[in-house]
C-alpha cells in the first residue's frame, strides 16, 4: 500500500517538479527512496533535556580555550599597511546590490533576525543603506559587535551521536549583514592576500584530488622511478584537533600585518551563545577560510630541513605504525596499492543499493533510480579517481560489477551508462589540463617538459609542452602523472 502511494504521489505531483523546480524534485525522490532518512536527527531524550544539552554544547565548545596560551594582540596602530596614506578601498552601491541579488535564499536567519528573502527581494531599496553601513565600518575600522554574535548549530559527524565533545561539528550562523560585510571586504582585499601555491584548501582551482596528487606522486617517483637507489618513504599523518577553533588571533593579525593587509582587526573575535571566543574563527563566516589559510600558510616552510632523524615519539606518546591510513578520504596502504580503498568504497556503495531497490519496489520511473545512482552512489565510486585510477584489472572489474548491478536493479540495460574506467580517464585528463594550464598549480612542477627539436620524425611532439615519462615499474606506471601524461598527449 505504501509502495502504491509513493508511485501515485510521484506521478500526480512530484513528476512535474523536475522541470519547474529541480531542487524540490531531487528532495522528493530522495525522500521517496529513503536516502534522506538514512540519518536521523538528534534524539534529545537520549542525551538529556534541551536545556541540559545546550549547556553541554556550550561547555564543550569553550573547553579548548580554557588552557590556551595565546600571543598578545597587536595594537591597530602597529599594523602597517600600504594603504595607510590613502583611503581604504570602498565598495560601490552596484557592488552591494550585486551581492544582495546573489544571496542564497536557503540560508538560516542569524541573531539579528534579518531574513535573507527581505534583503534579496528589496535589494534596490536596501543597497544604499547596506552600503552606508559597510563603508562606515571600513572607514572607521570598527566591526559592529552585533554582527559578531553567532548562533552555534551542532551538526552530527557520526550517527547516532553519543559524545557531545567529539561527535558534533559546530556551525556558526552569523547575521547576514555581517557576512555581507565580510564578503565585500574579502573582495576588496583579495589581490593583497598572497598565499603560497602549496595551499589547496578553500582555494579556487584546487581540491582534495590535487592535494592527494601533490602528496602521493612524489612517493611513487622516489620509490619506483629514480636513477639512483630507490628511496623509502616515511609518512607522518597529523590531525590538528579543533584547528579552526584554536586559530591564534595574535599570530593571525601579525601575519596580516606582514602582508600589509587590514581586514577589520577587531572583527577577528567572535561570540557564540553569548560567550566570548579567545581564539578561533567561526565556521560559517565568509572570511574564516581565508583567515585560516593565512594562519597556516607558512606551515610547510617553518620546519627546518636539517633536523636530526626524529624519534617515533611525540612527547610521551608513541606514534602508531599503521599499514593503511585514510588521507583526505582515500585509504593509502603501506605498499602504495589501492585495495583497501576499493574495498571500503564498495562496502559503502553496497549499503546504498537498497535505495535503488526501494525505487523499483515502489514502481517509480527508471529516471528516478538513475538520478539517485548518479548523485548518491556513483560519486562514491569516483571520489579522487585520478589519484587511484590506475587499478589492476581485477579491481576495475569489481567496480564495473557494482555499476552493472545498480543498473539492473533500476531496470535498465547494463550498457545504459558509460564504463567507470572511461569516466576515470576523463576525470584524469581534466585534472591534468588544469595542472598544465596553471603555472602556479602545486603539481605543475611534476609535469615533464617536452624536449624541443626541429627533426621531422613520427615521434615528434604534436604541439605539446608535456614530455613523456618512462616508468621503471608497473606501480609507477599506474600512478597519476604517467597515466595523465599519456592521456594528455594522445588527445593532441
Short mmCIF file of C-alpha atoms in Angstrom, two decimals:
data_model
loop_
_atom_site.label_atom_id
_atom_site.label_comp_id
_atom_site.label_asym_id
_atom_site.label_seq_id
_atom_site.Cartn_x
_atom_site.Cartn_y
_atom_site.Cartn_z
CA UNK A 1 0.00 0.00 0.00
CA UNK A 2 2.87 2.35 0.83
CA UNK A 3 4.58 1.48 -2.44
CA UNK A 4 1.43 2.28 -4.40
CA UNK A 5 1.06 5.59 -2.55
CA UNK A 6 4.64 6.53 -3.44
CA UNK A 7 4.04 5.74 -7.09
CA UNK A 8 0.80 7.73 -7.21
CA UNK A 9 2.35 10.70 -5.43
CA UNK A 10 5.24 10.84 -7.89
CA UNK A 11 3.06 10.50 -10.98
CA UNK A 12 0.42 13.01 -9.82
CA UNK A 13 2.55 15.67 -8.11
CA UNK A 14 6.30 15.18 -7.94
CA UNK A 15 6.92 14.40 -11.62
CA UNK A 16 6.28 17.99 -12.68
CA UNK A 17 8.90 19.28 -10.24
CA UNK A 18 11.72 18.07 -12.49
CA UNK A 19 11.19 20.95 -14.91
CA UNK A 20 9.51 23.52 -12.68
CA UNK A 21 11.61 23.10 -9.51
CA UNK A 22 14.59 20.71 -9.90
CA UNK A 23 15.75 21.21 -6.30
CA UNK A 24 12.35 20.18 -4.99
CA UNK A 25 12.31 17.22 -7.38
CA UNK A 26 15.60 15.88 -6.06
CA UNK A 27 14.47 16.39 -2.47
CA UNK A 28 11.26 14.49 -3.22
CA UNK A 29 12.91 11.49 -4.86
CA UNK A 30 15.43 11.28 -2.02
CA UNK A 31 12.56 11.10 0.44
CA UNK A 32 10.69 8.50 -1.62
CA UNK A 33 13.76 6.27 -1.89
CA UNK A 34 14.75 6.63 1.76
CA UNK A 35 18.02 8.47 1.10
CA UNK A 36 17.12 11.48 3.24
CA UNK A 37 16.03 9.36 6.20
CA UNK A 38 19.19 7.30 6.47
CA UNK A 39 20.47 9.66 9.20
CA UNK A 40 18.10 10.53 11.98
CA UNK A 41 18.25 13.84 13.78
CA UNK A 42 19.25 14.49 17.36
CA UNK A 43 17.41 12.48 19.96
CA UNK A 44 17.19 14.82 22.91
CA UNK A 45 15.80 12.18 25.23
CA UNK A 46 18.90 10.03 24.86
CA UNK A 47 21.22 12.93 25.69
CA UNK A 48 19.22 14.77 28.35
CA UNK A 49 16.80 17.68 28.32
CA UNK A 50 17.11 20.51 25.81
CA UNK A 51 18.45 22.96 28.40
CA UNK A 52 20.97 20.46 29.74
CA UNK A 53 22.05 19.55 26.22
CA UNK A 54 22.53 23.23 25.32
CA UNK A 55 24.72 23.69 28.42
CA UNK A 56 26.79 20.65 27.45
CA UNK A 57 27.37 22.05 23.97
CA UNK A 58 28.35 25.43 25.38
CA UNK A 59 30.86 23.89 27.79
CA UNK A 60 32.23 21.62 25.07
CA UNK A 61 32.75 24.44 22.57
CA UNK A 62 34.53 26.71 25.06
CA UNK A 63 36.65 23.92 26.59
CA UNK A 64 39.59 24.28 24.13
CA UNK A 65 40.14 27.92 25.21
CA UNK A 66 40.45 27.29 28.96
CA UNK A 67 44.13 26.39 28.96
CA UNK A 68 45.08 28.09 25.71
CA UNK A 69 48.22 30.22 25.79
CA UNK A 70 47.68 32.95 23.22
CA UNK A 71 50.01 35.62 21.89
CA UNK A 72 49.37 39.26 22.60
CA UNK A 73 47.02 41.10 20.26
CA UNK A 74 48.93 43.85 18.39
CA UNK A 75 47.57 47.36 18.54
CA UNK A 76 45.91 48.65 15.41
CA UNK A 77 48.49 51.41 15.04
CA UNK A 78 51.18 48.71 14.89
CA UNK A 79 49.64 47.21 11.78
CA UNK A 80 51.45 48.77 8.86
CA UNK A 81 49.59 48.99 5.59
CA UNK A 82 50.45 50.16 2.13
CA UNK A 83 47.10 51.95 2.23
CA UNK A 84 47.80 53.94 5.41
CA UNK A 85 48.39 57.14 3.44
CA UNK A 86 45.43 56.52 1.19
CA UNK A 87 41.76 55.95 1.86
CA UNK A 88 40.83 52.26 2.07
CA UNK A 89 39.07 50.75 -0.94
CA UNK A 90 35.32 51.11 -0.65
CA UNK A 91 32.58 49.22 -2.48
CA UNK A 92 30.10 50.82 -4.82
CA UNK A 93 26.34 50.66 -4.40
CA UNK A 94 26.12 48.49 -7.52
CA UNK A 95 28.58 46.06 -5.97
CA UNK A 96 26.47 45.84 -2.82
CA UNK A 97 23.34 45.36 -4.90
CA UNK A 98 25.00 42.53 -6.81
CA UNK A 99 25.94 40.80 -3.55
CA UNK A 100 22.37 41.12 -2.28
CA UNK A 101 20.94 39.70 -5.50
CA UNK A 102 23.20 36.64 -5.31
CA UNK A 103 22.37 35.72 -1.72
CA UNK A 104 21.34 32.12 -1.14
CA UNK A 105 17.72 32.19 -0.04
CA UNK A 106 18.08 28.84 1.76
CA UNK A 107 20.44 30.22 4.41
CA UNK A 108 19.22 30.38 8.01
CA UNK A 109 18.45 33.72 9.68
CA UNK A 110 21.09 34.95 12.12
CA UNK A 111 20.85 36.53 15.56
CA UNK A 112 19.80 39.92 14.15
CA UNK A 113 16.54 38.47 12.80
CA UNK A 114 17.05 39.96 9.32
CA UNK A 115 15.76 37.37 6.87
CA UNK A 116 17.56 36.80 3.62
CA UNK A 117 14.47 36.98 1.41
CA UNK A 118 13.96 40.55 2.59
CA UNK A 119 17.48 41.58 1.55
CA UNK A 120 17.18 39.84 -1.80
CA UNK A 121 13.68 40.95 -2.78
CA UNK A 122 14.22 44.61 -1.86
CA UNK A 123 17.88 44.81 -2.91
CA UNK A 124 17.38 48.03 -4.90
CA UNK A 125 15.93 49.83 -1.88
CA UNK A 126 18.25 48.35 0.76
CA UNK A 127 21.52 48.53 -1.23
CA UNK A 128 22.24 52.21 -0.32
CA UNK A 129 21.52 51.50 3.36
CA UNK A 130 23.75 48.43 3.46
CA UNK A 131 26.38 50.40 1.53
CA UNK A 132 26.41 53.11 4.21
CA UNK A 133 26.81 50.50 6.96
CA UNK A 134 29.69 48.76 5.20
CA UNK A 135 31.56 51.93 4.23
CA UNK A 136 31.21 53.27 7.78
CA UNK A 137 32.60 50.00 9.15
CA UNK A 138 35.58 50.07 6.77
CA UNK A 139 36.46 53.75 7.18
CA UNK A 140 36.09 53.68 10.99
CA UNK A 141 37.82 50.26 11.32
CA UNK A 142 35.03 49.00 13.52
CA UNK A 143 33.06 45.81 13.20
CA UNK A 144 29.62 46.16 14.82
CA UNK A 145 29.54 43.86 17.82
CA UNK A 146 26.00 42.78 16.98
CA UNK A 147 27.29 41.27 13.73
CA UNK A 148 29.71 39.07 15.69
CA UNK A 149 27.00 37.18 17.57
CA UNK A 150 26.83 33.67 16.18
CA UNK A 151 24.08 31.13 16.72
CA UNK A 152 26.01 27.89 17.00
CA UNK A 153 24.29 24.88 15.47
CA UNK A 154 25.69 21.42 16.28
CA UNK A 155 25.84 19.15 13.22
CA UNK A 156 26.45 15.43 13.89
CA UNK A 157 29.59 13.92 12.41
CA UNK A 158 28.68 10.38 13.49
CA UNK A 159 25.33 8.61 13.57
CA UNK A 160 23.96 8.15 16.11
CA UNK A 161 25.93 10.79 18.05
CA UNK A 162 26.86 9.77 21.58
CA UNK A 163 29.70 12.11 22.60
CA UNK A 164 28.97 15.84 22.77
CA UNK A 165 32.65 16.75 22.57
CA UNK A 166 33.67 14.65 19.57
CA UNK A 167 30.59 13.67 17.56
CA UNK A 168 29.42 17.16 16.60
CA UNK A 169 30.71 19.90 14.33
CA UNK A 170 29.77 23.45 15.26
CA UNK A 171 28.46 25.71 12.51
CA UNK A 172 28.10 29.39 13.39
CA UNK A 173 25.09 31.14 11.88
CA UNK A 174 26.13 34.78 11.66
CA UNK A 175 23.91 37.77 10.80
CA UNK A 176 23.56 38.19 7.04
CA UNK A 177 24.66 41.83 7.08
CA UNK A 178 27.81 40.79 8.90
CA UNK A 179 28.54 38.11 6.31
CA UNK A 180 27.92 40.60 3.50
CA UNK A 181 30.40 42.95 5.19
CA UNK A 182 33.00 40.17 5.33
CA UNK A 183 32.37 39.10 1.74
CA UNK A 184 32.78 42.64 0.44
CA UNK A 185 35.97 43.18 2.46
CA UNK A 186 37.34 39.92 1.09
CA UNK A 187 36.64 41.06 -2.48
CA UNK A 188 38.29 44.43 -1.88
CA UNK A 189 41.43 42.90 -0.34
CA UNK A 190 41.69 39.72 -2.41
CA UNK A 191 44.62 40.97 -4.51
CA UNK A 192 46.64 41.84 -1.39
CA UNK A 193 46.26 38.38 0.16
CA UNK A 194 49.02 36.35 -1.46
CA UNK A 195 49.21 32.76 -0.28
CA UNK A 196 51.78 30.15 -1.19
CA UNK A 197 50.87 27.96 -4.17
CA UNK A 198 51.09 24.89 -1.93
CA UNK A 199 47.68 25.77 -0.46
CA UNK A 200 44.83 23.51 -1.56
CA UNK A 201 42.02 24.14 0.93
CA UNK A 202 39.47 26.90 0.24
CA UNK A 203 41.39 27.83 -2.91
CA UNK A 204 39.92 28.24 -6.37
CA UNK A 205 41.05 25.56 -8.80
CA UNK A 206 42.29 23.29 -6.01
CA UNK A 207 40.68 20.26 -4.42
CA UNK A 208 41.40 17.24 -2.28
CA UNK A 209 42.31 15.48 -5.52
CA UNK A 210 45.05 17.99 -6.33
CA UNK A 211 46.27 17.77 -2.73
CA UNK A 212 46.46 13.97 -2.92
CA UNK A 213 48.32 14.13 -6.23
CA UNK A 214 50.90 16.57 -4.83
CA UNK A 215 51.42 14.21 -1.88
CA UNK A 216 51.39 10.76 -3.47
CA UNK A 217 53.14 11.38 -6.81
CA UNK A 218 56.50 12.24 -5.16
CA UNK A 219 56.12 8.99 -3.21
CA UNK A 220 55.84 6.97 -6.42
CA UNK A 221 58.70 8.91 -8.01
CA UNK A 222 61.02 8.36 -5.05
CA UNK A 223 60.30 4.67 -4.52
CA UNK A 224 59.93 3.42 -8.09
CA UNK A 225 61.37 5.84 -10.63
CA UNK A 226 64.76 7.21 -9.63
CA UNK A 227 68.08 6.73 -11.40
CA UNK A 228 69.76 6.12 -8.07
CA UNK A 229 68.89 3.73 -5.29
CA UNK A 230 65.21 3.52 -4.51
CA UNK A 231 64.23 5.62 -1.54
CA UNK A 232 61.97 4.72 1.33
CA UNK A 233 59.11 6.96 2.38
CA UNK A 234 58.15 7.69 5.97
CA UNK A 235 54.80 9.50 6.08
CA UNK A 236 53.64 11.14 9.30
CA UNK A 237 49.90 11.84 9.45
CA UNK A 238 48.93 14.56 11.94
CA UNK A 239 45.36 15.62 12.59
CA UNK A 240 45.13 19.03 14.26
CA UNK A 241 42.32 18.93 16.78
CA UNK A 242 39.96 21.92 16.74
CA UNK A 243 42.06 23.61 14.04
CA UNK A 244 39.53 26.35 13.27
CA UNK A 245 38.67 26.91 16.93
CA UNK A 246 42.30 27.35 18.01
CA UNK A 247 43.46 29.93 15.46
CA UNK A 248 45.58 32.35 17.47
CA UNK A 249 44.31 35.89 16.91
CA UNK A 250 47.66 37.48 17.71
CA UNK A 251 49.56 35.30 15.23
CA UNK A 252 46.88 35.86 12.60
CA UNK A 253 46.99 39.65 12.98
CA UNK A 254 50.78 39.66 12.81
CA UNK A 255 50.65 37.68 9.56
CA UNK A 256 48.10 40.12 8.16
CA UNK A 257 50.45 42.94 9.14
CA UNK A 258 53.32 41.28 7.24
CA UNK A 259 51.03 41.06 4.21
CA UNK A 260 50.22 44.77 4.56
CA UNK A 261 46.56 43.90 4.81
CA UNK A 262 43.98 45.17 7.29
CA UNK A 263 40.68 43.31 7.36
CA UNK A 264 38.92 44.84 10.35
CA UNK A 265 41.26 43.52 13.03
CA UNK A 266 38.57 43.98 15.63
CA UNK A 267 36.38 41.55 13.69
CA UNK A 268 38.64 38.56 14.20
CA UNK A 269 36.98 37.71 17.51
CA UNK A 270 33.61 36.04 17.57
CA UNK A 271 30.97 35.17 20.10
CA UNK A 272 28.89 32.07 20.28
CA UNK A 273 25.92 31.65 22.59
CA UNK A 274 26.83 34.90 24.39
CA UNK A 275 30.26 33.60 25.41
CA UNK A 276 33.39 35.32 24.11
CA UNK A 277 35.86 33.42 21.93
CA UNK A 278 39.51 33.97 22.85
CA UNK A 279 40.69 32.16 19.74
CA UNK A 280 39.46 30.62 16.53
CA UNK A 281 37.49 31.72 13.51
CA UNK A 282 33.77 30.88 13.21
CA UNK A 283 32.84 28.07 10.83
CA UNK A 284 30.20 29.68 8.66
CA UNK A 285 31.86 33.05 8.22
CA UNK A 286 32.84 34.30 4.76
CA UNK A 287 36.28 35.40 5.97
CA UNK A 288 37.10 32.31 8.06
CA UNK A 289 38.52 30.10 5.26
CA UNK A 290 40.82 32.89 4.05
CA UNK A 291 41.93 33.76 7.58
CA UNK A 292 42.60 30.09 8.32
CA UNK A 293 44.69 29.76 5.13
CA UNK A 294 46.72 32.81 6.16
CA UNK A 295 47.22 31.30 9.61
CA UNK A 296 48.70 28.04 8.25
CA UNK A 297 50.31 29.46 5.10
CA UNK A 298 53.92 29.12 6.32
CA UNK A 299 53.42 25.71 7.92
CA UNK A 300 55.28 23.79 5.21
CA UNK A 301 58.26 26.18 5.29
CA UNK A 302 58.52 26.58 9.07
CA UNK A 303 60.00 23.13 9.67
CA UNK A 304 63.81 23.15 9.19
CA UNK A 305 65.18 20.74 6.60
CA UNK A 306 68.32 19.82 8.57
CA UNK A 307 66.57 18.19 11.50
CA UNK A 308 68.01 15.11 13.14
CA UNK A 309 66.14 11.90 12.32
CA UNK A 310 63.03 12.07 14.50
CA UNK A 311 62.23 9.53 17.13
CA UNK A 312 59.00 7.59 16.99
CA UNK A 313 57.60 9.62 19.88
CA UNK A 314 55.89 12.97 20.19
CA UNK A 315 56.31 13.92 23.81
CA UNK A 316 55.49 10.78 25.72
CA UNK A 317 53.13 9.49 23.06
CA UNK A 318 54.40 6.81 20.70
CA UNK A 319 53.48 7.28 17.06
CA UNK A 320 51.33 4.39 15.94
CA UNK A 321 52.61 2.49 12.92
CA UNK A 322 49.80 1.51 10.57
CA UNK A 323 49.54 -0.44 7.32
CA UNK A 324 46.76 1.77 5.98
CA UNK A 325 45.60 5.31 6.68
CA UNK A 326 42.74 7.37 5.32
CA UNK A 327 44.18 10.61 3.93
CA UNK A 328 41.61 13.16 2.75
CA UNK A 329 39.06 10.38 2.27
CA UNK A 330 41.37 7.98 0.40
CA UNK A 331 42.88 4.93 2.09
CA UNK A 332 46.64 4.81 1.46
CA UNK A 333 48.40 1.47 2.02
CA UNK A 334 51.95 0.87 3.09
CA UNK A 335 52.64 -0.91 -0.23
CA UNK A 336 51.12 2.02 -2.16
CA UNK A 337 48.28 -0.06 -3.57
CA UNK A 338 44.59 0.81 -3.51
CA UNK A 339 42.96 -2.46 -2.44
CA UNK A 340 41.88 -1.06 0.93
CA UNK A 341 40.29 1.99 -0.67
CA UNK A 342 38.38 -0.06 -3.26
CA UNK A 343 37.20 -2.44 -0.55
CA UNK A 344 35.93 0.45 1.56
CA UNK A 345 34.06 2.28 -1.20
CA UNK A 346 32.45 -0.95 -2.44
CA UNK A 347 31.24 -1.61 1.09
CA UNK A 348 29.71 1.88 1.28
CA UNK A 349 28.08 1.55 -2.14
CA UNK A 350 26.59 -1.85 -1.38
CA UNK A 351 24.85 -0.35 1.64
CA UNK A 352 23.23 2.30 -0.57
CA UNK A 353 21.87 -0.06 -3.20
CA UNK A 354 18.80 -0.51 -1.02
CA UNK A 355 17.62 2.93 -2.15
CA UNK A 356 17.53 1.72 -5.75
CA UNK A 357 15.54 -1.31 -4.66
CA UNK A 358 13.08 0.99 -2.91
CA UNK A 359 12.52 2.82 -6.21
CA UNK A 360 11.99 -0.45 -8.06
CA UNK A 361 9.55 -1.80 -5.48
CA UNK A 362 7.55 1.44 -5.48
CA UNK A 363 7.28 1.24 -9.30
CA UNK A 364 8.90 4.64 -9.69
CA UNK A 365 10.14 5.56 -13.18
CA UNK A 366 13.64 4.46 -14.09
CA UNK A 367 14.68 8.12 -14.32
CA UNK A 368 14.31 8.34 -10.53
CA UNK A 369 16.57 5.38 -9.84
CA UNK A 370 19.08 6.61 -12.39
CA UNK A 371 19.17 10.08 -10.81
CA UNK A 372 19.73 8.57 -7.35
CA UNK A 373 22.56 6.38 -8.66
CA UNK A 374 24.27 9.28 -10.46
CA UNK A 375 24.00 11.67 -7.48
CA UNK A 376 24.26 9.45 -4.39
CA UNK A 377 26.08 6.27 -5.41
CA UNK A 378 28.42 6.89 -8.35
CA UNK A 379 30.20 9.85 -6.65
CA UNK A 380 31.44 7.37 -4.03
CA UNK A 381 33.00 5.29 -6.82
CA UNK A 382 34.69 8.32 -8.39
CA UNK A 383 35.91 10.44 -5.48
CA UNK A 384 39.56 11.37 -6.13
CA UNK A 385 39.57 8.85 -9.00
CA UNK A 386 42.52 10.50 -10.82
CA UNK A 387 44.72 9.59 -7.84
CA UNK A 388 43.92 5.88 -7.66
CA UNK A 389 42.59 5.32 -11.19
CA UNK A 390 45.47 3.12 -12.36
CA UNK A 391 43.96 -0.07 -10.99
CA UNK A 392 44.72 -3.68 -11.92
CA UNK A 393 42.08 -5.45 -13.97
CA UNK A 394 40.53 -7.37 -11.10
CA UNK A 395 39.79 -4.15 -9.17
CA UNK A 396 38.48 -2.47 -12.32
CA UNK A 397 36.10 -5.40 -12.77
CA UNK A 398 34.95 -5.11 -9.15
CA UNK A 399 33.89 -1.50 -9.70
CA UNK A 400 32.26 -2.19 -13.06
CA UNK A 401 30.35 -5.07 -11.49
CA UNK A 402 28.82 -2.67 -8.97
CA UNK A 403 27.62 -0.32 -11.69
CA UNK A 404 26.13 -3.17 -13.72
CA UNK A 405 24.32 -4.43 -10.64
CA UNK A 406 22.97 -0.95 -9.91
CA UNK A 407 21.68 -0.51 -13.46
CA UNK A 408 19.99 -3.91 -13.37
CA UNK A 409 18.26 -3.03 -10.08
CA UNK A 410 16.95 0.16 -11.69
CA UNK A 411 15.59 -1.92 -14.57
CA UNK A 412 17.76 -0.66 -17.42
CA UNK A 413 20.19 -2.39 -19.81
CA UNK A 414 23.69 -2.76 -18.37
CA UNK A 415 25.17 -0.61 -21.17
CA UNK A 416 22.97 2.39 -20.34
CA UNK A 417 25.84 4.24 -18.67
CA UNK A 418 29.43 4.61 -19.88
CA UNK A 419 32.00 2.41 -18.12
CA UNK A 420 33.51 3.80 -14.94
CA UNK A 421 37.01 3.30 -16.37
CA UNK A 422 36.14 5.66 -19.22
CA UNK A 423 34.87 8.27 -16.79
CA UNK A 424 38.02 7.93 -14.66
CA UNK A 425 40.15 8.64 -17.73
CA UNK A 426 38.11 11.78 -18.43
CA UNK A 427 38.50 12.93 -14.83
CA UNK A 428 42.24 12.29 -15.00
CA UNK A 429 42.54 14.24 -18.25
CA UNK A 430 40.52 17.13 -16.82
CA UNK A 431 42.81 17.29 -13.77
CA UNK A 432 45.89 17.18 -16.00
CA UNK A 433 44.58 20.05 -18.13
CA UNK A 434 44.01 22.13 -15.01
CA UNK A 435 47.58 21.45 -13.88
CA UNK A 436 49.22 22.30 -17.20
CA UNK A 437 47.22 25.50 -17.69
CA UNK A 438 48.14 26.95 -14.29
CA UNK A 439 51.85 27.58 -13.76
CA UNK A 440 51.16 28.28 -10.08
CA UNK A 441 49.46 24.93 -9.54
CA UNK A 442 51.16 22.96 -6.72
CA UNK A 443 51.52 19.96 -9.07
CA UNK A 444 52.84 21.92 -12.07
CA UNK A 445 56.46 21.09 -11.22
CA UNK A 446 55.65 17.39 -11.57
CA UNK A 447 54.76 17.80 -15.26
CA UNK A 448 57.69 16.77 -17.53
CA UNK A 449 58.80 19.29 -20.13
CA UNK A 450 59.00 18.04 -23.70
CA UNK A 451 62.33 18.25 -25.48
CA UNK A 452 62.01 20.54 -28.48
CA UNK A 453 63.76 19.79 -31.76
CA UNK A 454 63.44 20.53 -35.47
CA UNK A 455 63.68 16.96 -36.70
CA UNK A 456 60.74 15.68 -38.71
CA UNK A 457 60.10 12.31 -37.15
CA UNK A 458 56.97 10.38 -36.33
CA UNK A 459 57.52 10.61 -32.57
CA UNK A 460 57.82 14.40 -32.63
CA UNK A 461 55.60 16.06 -30.05
CA UNK A 462 52.49 17.40 -31.75
CA UNK A 463 52.30 20.87 -30.29
CA UNK A 464 52.53 19.59 -26.73
CA UNK A 465 54.68 21.05 -23.99
CA UNK A 466 54.36 17.86 -21.95
CA UNK A 467 57.16 15.34 -22.20
CA UNK A 468 56.93 11.60 -21.90
CA UNK A 469 57.52 9.66 -18.72
CA UNK A 470 59.36 6.35 -18.81
CA UNK A 471 58.30 4.32 -15.81
CA UNK A 472 60.63 1.72 -14.36
CA UNK A 473 57.91 -0.26 -12.60
CA UNK A 474 54.27 -1.09 -13.21
CA UNK A 475 53.39 0.57 -9.93
CA UNK A 476 54.84 3.88 -11.06
CA UNK A 477 53.23 3.48 -14.47
CA UNK A 478 49.81 3.24 -12.81
CA UNK A 479 50.31 6.42 -10.74
CA UNK A 480 48.66 9.68 -11.72
CA UNK A 481 51.29 11.57 -13.69
CA UNK A 482 52.37 8.81 -16.14
CA UNK A 483 48.71 7.98 -16.88
CA UNK A 484 47.75 11.65 -17.19
CA UNK A 485 50.67 12.47 -19.49
CA UNK A 486 49.77 9.57 -21.78
CA UNK A 487 46.11 10.62 -21.94
CA UNK A 488 47.07 14.26 -22.47
CA UNK A 489 49.48 13.55 -25.34
CA UNK A 490 47.10 11.09 -27.02
CA UNK A 491 44.43 13.77 -27.04
CA UNK A 492 46.60 16.16 -29.06
#
